[in-house]
């Protein structure tokens, strides 16, 4: 951390960020930074989406307590929430699911069932599942951005059109969570 602090103080680095850390690491780093007077992490990237919500109980609260912003990645879990994949159809040739084994691990029966429920829920509320996925994340406090991971210019345009100005309003219990 001292080396990173030196880079910040020298003006070579504006802010420090990290990714894929546990709550204990966020807390420990913040305590050490405060004790030693070092620059601290201002951002953390973490996988967070409608199907992968484990960070909501530990990483996100720790980041908020530490004053660290959260930047979610895989908001459409490897394209599963784009509804271009279906349980009964093979993965499209050249897709992430077809090319990278990690992505194929997301394609479980349980996740396909959840996608069906979320698609139905979004439709009942006049939204697409993509709007629901981005809107739920963008409605959270302390977010600067969501990393979309588009692979074509058309996906970038569609993601931008969906995300800009489409934050979901927060009203008590999250209805998208209740849909699962």
PDB file of C-alpha atoms in Angstrom:
ATOM      1  CA  UNK A   1       0.000   0.000   0.000  1.00  0.00           C
ATOM      2  CA  UNK A   2       2.904   2.344   0.633  1.00  0.00           C
ATOM      3  CA  UNK A   3       3.959   2.120  -3.013  1.00  0.00           C
ATOM      4  CA  UNK A   4       0.423   2.898  -4.172  1.00  0.00           C
ATOM      5  CA  UNK A   5       0.289   5.797  -1.718  1.00  0.00           C
ATOM      6  CA  UNK A   6       3.538   7.170  -3.164  1.00  0.00           C
ATOM      7  CA  UNK A   7       2.047   7.049  -6.667  1.00  0.00           C
ATOM      8  CA  UNK A   8      -1.026   8.981  -5.498  1.00  0.00           C
ATOM      9  CA  UNK A   9       1.057  11.597  -3.670  1.00  0.00           C
ATOM     10  CA  UNK A  10       3.315  11.997  -6.723  1.00  0.00           C
ATOM     11  CA  UNK A  11       0.243  12.677  -8.852  1.00  0.00           C
ATOM     12  CA  UNK A  12       0.875   9.668 -11.071  1.00  0.00           C
ATOM     13  CA  UNK A  13      -2.318   7.969  -9.909  1.00  0.00           C
ATOM     14  CA  UNK A  14      -5.508   9.870  -9.195  1.00  0.00           C
ATOM     15  CA  UNK A  15      -7.484   7.183  -7.349  1.00  0.00           C
ATOM     16  CA  UNK A  16      -6.879   3.631  -6.172  1.00  0.00           C
ATOM     17  CA  UNK A  17      -9.287   0.817  -6.937  1.00  0.00           C
ATOM     18  CA  UNK A  18      -9.360  -2.933  -6.594  1.00  0.00           C
ATOM     19  CA  UNK A  19     -11.508  -5.833  -7.715  1.00  0.00           C
ATOM     20  CA  UNK A  20     -12.832  -9.153  -6.502  1.00  0.00           C
ATOM     21  CA  UNK A  21     -12.069  -8.594  -2.834  1.00  0.00           C
ATOM     22  CA  UNK A  22     -13.839  -9.816   0.270  1.00  0.00           C
ATOM     23  CA  UNK A  23     -15.414  -7.580   2.904  1.00  0.00           C
ATOM     24  CA  UNK A  24     -12.612  -8.398   5.357  1.00  0.00           C
ATOM     25  CA  UNK A  25     -10.039  -7.145   2.848  1.00  0.00           C
ATOM     26  CA  UNK A  26     -11.918  -3.872   2.377  1.00  0.00           C
ATOM     27  CA  UNK A  27     -12.213  -3.379   6.138  1.00  0.00           C
ATOM     28  CA  UNK A  28      -8.598  -4.352   6.834  1.00  0.00           C
ATOM     29  CA  UNK A  29      -7.242  -2.136   4.087  1.00  0.00           C
ATOM     30  CA  UNK A  30      -9.235   0.860   5.298  1.00  0.00           C
ATOM     31  CA  UNK A  31      -8.062   0.365   8.906  1.00  0.00           C
ATOM     32  CA  UNK A  32      -4.420   0.080   7.809  1.00  0.00           C
ATOM     33  CA  UNK A  33      -4.689   3.113   5.527  1.00  0.00           C
ATOM     34  CA  UNK A  34      -6.159   5.225   8.325  1.00  0.00           C
ATOM     35  CA  UNK A  35      -3.590   4.028  10.864  1.00  0.00           C
ATOM     36  CA  UNK A  36      -0.645   4.709   8.547  1.00  0.00           C
ATOM     37  CA  UNK A  37      -2.085   7.796   6.848  1.00  0.00           C
ATOM     38  CA  UNK A  38      -2.038   6.198   3.401  1.00  0.00           C
ATOM     39  CA  UNK A  39      -4.269   6.785   0.387  1.00  0.00           C
ATOM     40  CA  UNK A  40      -7.165   4.360   0.396  1.00  0.00           C
ATOM     41  CA  UNK A  41      -9.153   2.541  -2.254  1.00  0.00           C
ATOM     42  CA  UNK A  42     -11.930   4.706  -3.634  1.00  0.00           C
ATOM     43  CA  UNK A  43     -13.475   1.988  -5.771  1.00  0.00           C
ATOM     44  CA  UNK A  44     -14.024  -1.739  -5.917  1.00  0.00           C
ATOM     45  CA  UNK A  45     -15.171  -3.808  -8.894  1.00  0.00           C
ATOM     46  CA  UNK A  46     -17.246  -6.840  -8.110  1.00  0.00           C
ATOM     47  CA  UNK A  47     -19.522  -9.245  -9.944  1.00  0.00           C
ATOM     48  CA  UNK A  48     -23.059  -8.222  -9.091  1.00  0.00           C
ATOM     49  CA  UNK A  49     -26.256  -8.845 -10.991  1.00  0.00           C
ATOM     50  CA  UNK A  50     -29.765 -10.221 -10.581  1.00  0.00           C
ATOM     51  CA  UNK A  51     -28.427 -13.791 -10.492  1.00  0.00           C
ATOM     52  CA  UNK A  52     -25.265 -13.200  -8.439  1.00  0.00           C
ATOM     53  CA  UNK A  53     -26.211 -11.185  -5.373  1.00  0.00           C
ATOM     54  CA  UNK A  54     -23.967 -12.555  -2.627  1.00  0.00           C
ATOM     55  CA  UNK A  55     -22.001  -9.295  -2.411  1.00  0.00           C
ATOM     56  CA  UNK A  56     -25.120  -7.501  -1.142  1.00  0.00           C
ATOM     57  CA  UNK A  57     -24.633  -8.933   2.343  1.00  0.00           C
ATOM     58  CA  UNK A  58     -20.909  -8.361   2.811  1.00  0.00           C
ATOM     59  CA  UNK A  59     -18.804  -6.634   0.132  1.00  0.00           C
ATOM     60  CA  UNK A  60     -21.245  -3.827  -0.691  1.00  0.00           C
ATOM     61  CA  UNK A  61     -21.969  -2.882   2.955  1.00  0.00           C
ATOM     62  CA  UNK A  62     -18.226  -2.976   3.750  1.00  0.00           C
ATOM     63  CA  UNK A  63     -17.463  -0.752   0.766  1.00  0.00           C
ATOM     64  CA  UNK A  64     -20.159   1.722   1.757  1.00  0.00           C
ATOM     65  CA  UNK A  65     -18.901   1.843   5.345  1.00  0.00           C
ATOM     66  CA  UNK A  66     -15.355   2.440   4.081  1.00  0.00           C
ATOM     67  CA  UNK A  67     -16.523   5.173   1.709  1.00  0.00           C
ATOM     68  CA  UNK A  68     -15.487   3.066  -1.264  1.00  0.00           C
ATOM     69  CA  UNK A  69     -17.584   3.179  -4.429  1.00  0.00           C
ATOM     70  CA  UNK A  70     -18.788  -0.050  -6.007  1.00  0.00           C
ATOM     71  CA  UNK A  71     -18.606  -0.717  -9.751  1.00  0.00           C
ATOM     72  CA  UNK A  72     -20.476  -3.899 -10.684  1.00  0.00           C
ATOM     73  CA  UNK A  73     -19.428  -6.004 -13.640  1.00  0.00           C
ATOM     74  CA  UNK A  74     -21.351  -8.744 -15.470  1.00  0.00           C
ATOM     75  CA  UNK A  75     -24.700  -6.946 -14.985  1.00  0.00           C
ATOM     76  CA  UNK A  76     -26.164  -9.264 -17.621  1.00  0.00           C
ATOM     77  CA  UNK A  77     -24.303 -12.372 -16.354  1.00  0.00           C
ATOM     78  CA  UNK A  78     -22.366 -13.289 -19.454  1.00  0.00           C
ATOM     79  CA  UNK A  79     -25.334 -12.391 -21.654  1.00  0.00           C
ATOM     80  CA  UNK A  80     -27.776 -14.702 -19.891  1.00  0.00           C
ATOM     81  CA  UNK A  81     -30.106 -11.778 -19.108  1.00  0.00           C
ATOM     82  CA  UNK A  82     -30.133 -10.705 -22.757  1.00  0.00           C
ATOM     83  CA  UNK A  83     -32.432 -13.680 -23.369  1.00  0.00           C
ATOM     84  CA  UNK A  84     -30.338 -14.747 -26.361  1.00  0.00           C
ATOM     85  CA  UNK A  85     -29.655 -18.009 -24.564  1.00  0.00           C
ATOM     86  CA  UNK A  86     -32.292 -20.584 -23.712  1.00  0.00           C
ATOM     87  CA  UNK A  87     -32.100 -23.845 -21.809  1.00  0.00           C
ATOM     88  CA  UNK A  88     -33.314 -25.871 -24.777  1.00  0.00           C
ATOM     89  CA  UNK A  89     -31.090 -24.212 -27.420  1.00  0.00           C
ATOM     90  CA  UNK A  90     -27.347 -24.653 -28.002  1.00  0.00           C
ATOM     91  CA  UNK A  91     -25.149 -21.621 -27.376  1.00  0.00           C
ATOM     92  CA  UNK A  92     -24.700 -19.456 -30.488  1.00  0.00           C
ATOM     93  CA  UNK A  93     -21.409 -20.039 -32.293  1.00  0.00           C
ATOM     94  CA  UNK A  94     -18.816 -17.438 -31.317  1.00  0.00           C
ATOM     95  CA  UNK A  95     -20.697 -16.410 -28.159  1.00  0.00           C
ATOM     96  CA  UNK A  96     -18.992 -16.109 -24.792  1.00  0.00           C
ATOM     97  CA  UNK A  97     -20.852 -19.192 -23.596  1.00  0.00           C
ATOM     98  CA  UNK A  98     -19.498 -21.188 -26.528  1.00  0.00           C
ATOM     99  CA  UNK A  99     -15.938 -19.848 -26.275  1.00  0.00           C
ATOM    100  CA  UNK A 100     -15.174 -19.510 -22.557  1.00  0.00           C
ATOM    101  CA  UNK A 101     -15.894 -22.320 -20.069  1.00  0.00           C
ATOM    102  CA  UNK A 102     -16.419 -19.899 -17.143  1.00  0.00           C
ATOM    103  CA  UNK A 103     -19.364 -18.298 -18.899  1.00  0.00           C
ATOM    104  CA  UNK A 104     -20.942 -21.657 -19.656  1.00  0.00           C
ATOM    105  CA  UNK A 105     -21.006 -22.373 -15.907  1.00  0.00           C
ATOM    106  CA  UNK A 106     -23.617 -19.615 -15.553  1.00  0.00           C
ATOM    107  CA  UNK A 107     -26.018 -21.519 -17.817  1.00  0.00           C
ATOM    108  CA  UNK A 108     -27.689 -23.608 -15.108  1.00  0.00           C
ATOM    109  CA  UNK A 109     -31.295 -24.781 -15.003  1.00  0.00           C
ATOM    110  CA  UNK A 110     -31.840 -22.655 -11.898  1.00  0.00           C
ATOM    111  CA  UNK A 111     -30.526 -19.537 -13.634  1.00  0.00           C
ATOM    112  CA  UNK A 112     -32.665 -20.165 -16.729  1.00  0.00           C
ATOM    113  CA  UNK A 113     -35.689 -20.486 -14.426  1.00  0.00           C
ATOM    114  CA  UNK A 114     -34.791 -17.188 -12.742  1.00  0.00           C
ATOM    115  CA  UNK A 115     -34.355 -15.489 -16.124  1.00  0.00           C
ATOM    116  CA  UNK A 116     -37.861 -16.623 -17.109  1.00  0.00           C
ATOM    117  CA  UNK A 117     -39.289 -15.239 -13.845  1.00  0.00           C
ATOM    118  CA  UNK A 118     -37.427 -11.942 -14.201  1.00  0.00           C
ATOM    119  CA  UNK A 119     -38.416 -11.561 -17.862  1.00  0.00           C
ATOM    120  CA  UNK A 120     -42.062 -12.079 -16.924  1.00  0.00           C
ATOM    121  CA  UNK A 121     -41.759  -9.651 -13.998  1.00  0.00           C
ATOM    122  CA  UNK A 122     -40.081  -6.978 -16.151  1.00  0.00           C
ATOM    123  CA  UNK A 123     -42.746  -7.338 -18.838  1.00  0.00           C
ATOM    124  CA  UNK A 124     -45.531  -6.973 -16.263  1.00  0.00           C
ATOM    125  CA  UNK A 125     -43.947  -3.650 -15.284  1.00  0.00           C
ATOM    126  CA  UNK A 126     -43.415  -2.356 -18.824  1.00  0.00           C
ATOM    127  CA  UNK A 127     -39.666  -2.952 -18.812  1.00  0.00           C
ATOM    128  CA  UNK A 128     -37.240  -5.265 -20.536  1.00  0.00           C
ATOM    129  CA  UNK A 129     -35.124  -7.611 -18.467  1.00  0.00           C
ATOM    130  CA  UNK A 130     -32.063  -5.575 -19.500  1.00  0.00           C
ATOM    131  CA  UNK A 131     -33.689  -2.409 -18.123  1.00  0.00           C
ATOM    132  CA  UNK A 132     -34.462  -4.306 -14.936  1.00  0.00           C
ATOM    133  CA  UNK A 133     -30.881  -5.595 -14.632  1.00  0.00           C
ATOM    134  CA  UNK A 134     -29.247  -2.199 -15.143  1.00  0.00           C
ATOM    135  CA  UNK A 135     -31.942  -0.246 -13.340  1.00  0.00           C
ATOM    136  CA  UNK A 136     -31.658  -2.320 -10.182  1.00  0.00           C
ATOM    137  CA  UNK A 137     -27.910  -1.737  -9.992  1.00  0.00           C
ATOM    138  CA  UNK A 138     -28.112   1.940 -10.896  1.00  0.00           C
ATOM    139  CA  UNK A 139     -30.736   2.495  -8.176  1.00  0.00           C
ATOM    140  CA  UNK A 140     -28.176   1.579  -5.513  1.00  0.00           C
ATOM    141  CA  UNK A 141     -26.355   4.269  -3.550  1.00  0.00           C
ATOM    142  CA  UNK A 142     -22.657   4.853  -4.174  1.00  0.00           C
ATOM    143  CA  UNK A 143     -22.393   3.741  -7.798  1.00  0.00           C
ATOM    144  CA  UNK A 144     -20.465   5.647 -10.419  1.00  0.00           C
ATOM    145  CA  UNK A 145     -20.980   3.167 -13.228  1.00  0.00           C
ATOM    146  CA  UNK A 146     -21.878  -0.356 -14.241  1.00  0.00           C
ATOM    147  CA  UNK A 147     -19.484  -2.245 -16.515  1.00  0.00           C
ATOM    148  CA  UNK A 148     -21.588  -3.618 -19.356  1.00  0.00           C
ATOM    149  CA  UNK A 149     -19.093  -5.748 -21.270  1.00  0.00           C
ATOM    150  CA  UNK A 150     -20.625  -5.313 -24.712  1.00  0.00           C
ATOM    151  CA  UNK A 151     -18.810  -7.085 -27.543  1.00  0.00           C
ATOM    152  CA  UNK A 152     -20.322  -5.316 -30.585  1.00  0.00           C
ATOM    153  CA  UNK A 153     -21.135  -1.684 -31.441  1.00  0.00           C
ATOM    154  CA  UNK A 154     -24.823  -2.632 -31.553  1.00  0.00           C
ATOM    155  CA  UNK A 155     -24.646  -3.955 -27.980  1.00  0.00           C
ATOM    156  CA  UNK A 156     -22.960  -0.741 -26.820  1.00  0.00           C
ATOM    157  CA  UNK A 157     -25.744   1.342 -28.385  1.00  0.00           C
ATOM    158  CA  UNK A 158     -28.474  -0.870 -26.927  1.00  0.00           C
ATOM    159  CA  UNK A 159     -26.890  -0.860 -23.475  1.00  0.00           C
ATOM    160  CA  UNK A 160     -26.501   2.907 -23.498  1.00  0.00           C
ATOM    161  CA  UNK A 161     -30.093   3.427 -24.593  1.00  0.00           C
ATOM    162  CA  UNK A 162     -31.288   1.079 -21.874  1.00  0.00           C
ATOM    163  CA  UNK A 163     -29.176   2.418 -19.034  1.00  0.00           C
ATOM    164  CA  UNK A 164     -29.317   6.177 -19.566  1.00  0.00           C
ATOM    165  CA  UNK A 165     -32.062   7.686 -17.480  1.00  0.00           C
ATOM    166  CA  UNK A 166     -33.598   4.337 -16.579  1.00  0.00           C
ATOM    167  CA  UNK A 167     -32.827   4.068 -12.870  1.00  0.00           C
ATOM    168  CA  UNK A 168     -35.508   2.207 -11.001  1.00  0.00           C
ATOM    169  CA  UNK A 169     -37.083   4.028  -8.122  1.00  0.00           C
ATOM    170  CA  UNK A 170     -36.366   2.582  -4.714  1.00  0.00           C
ATOM    171  CA  UNK A 171     -39.532   1.718  -2.813  1.00  0.00           C
ATOM    172  CA  UNK A 172     -39.025  -0.401   0.262  1.00  0.00           C
ATOM    173  CA  UNK A 173     -38.492  -4.047  -0.608  1.00  0.00           C
ATOM    174  CA  UNK A 174     -36.953  -4.541  -4.015  1.00  0.00           C
ATOM    175  CA  UNK A 175     -39.703  -5.974  -6.249  1.00  0.00           C
ATOM    176  CA  UNK A 176     -37.173  -7.536  -8.631  1.00  0.00           C
ATOM    177  CA  UNK A 177     -35.746  -9.506  -5.715  1.00  0.00           C
ATOM    178  CA  UNK A 178     -39.235 -10.589  -4.736  1.00  0.00           C
ATOM    179  CA  UNK A 179     -39.756 -11.918  -8.284  1.00  0.00           C
ATOM    180  CA  UNK A 180     -37.164 -14.602  -7.585  1.00  0.00           C
TER     181      UNK A 180
END
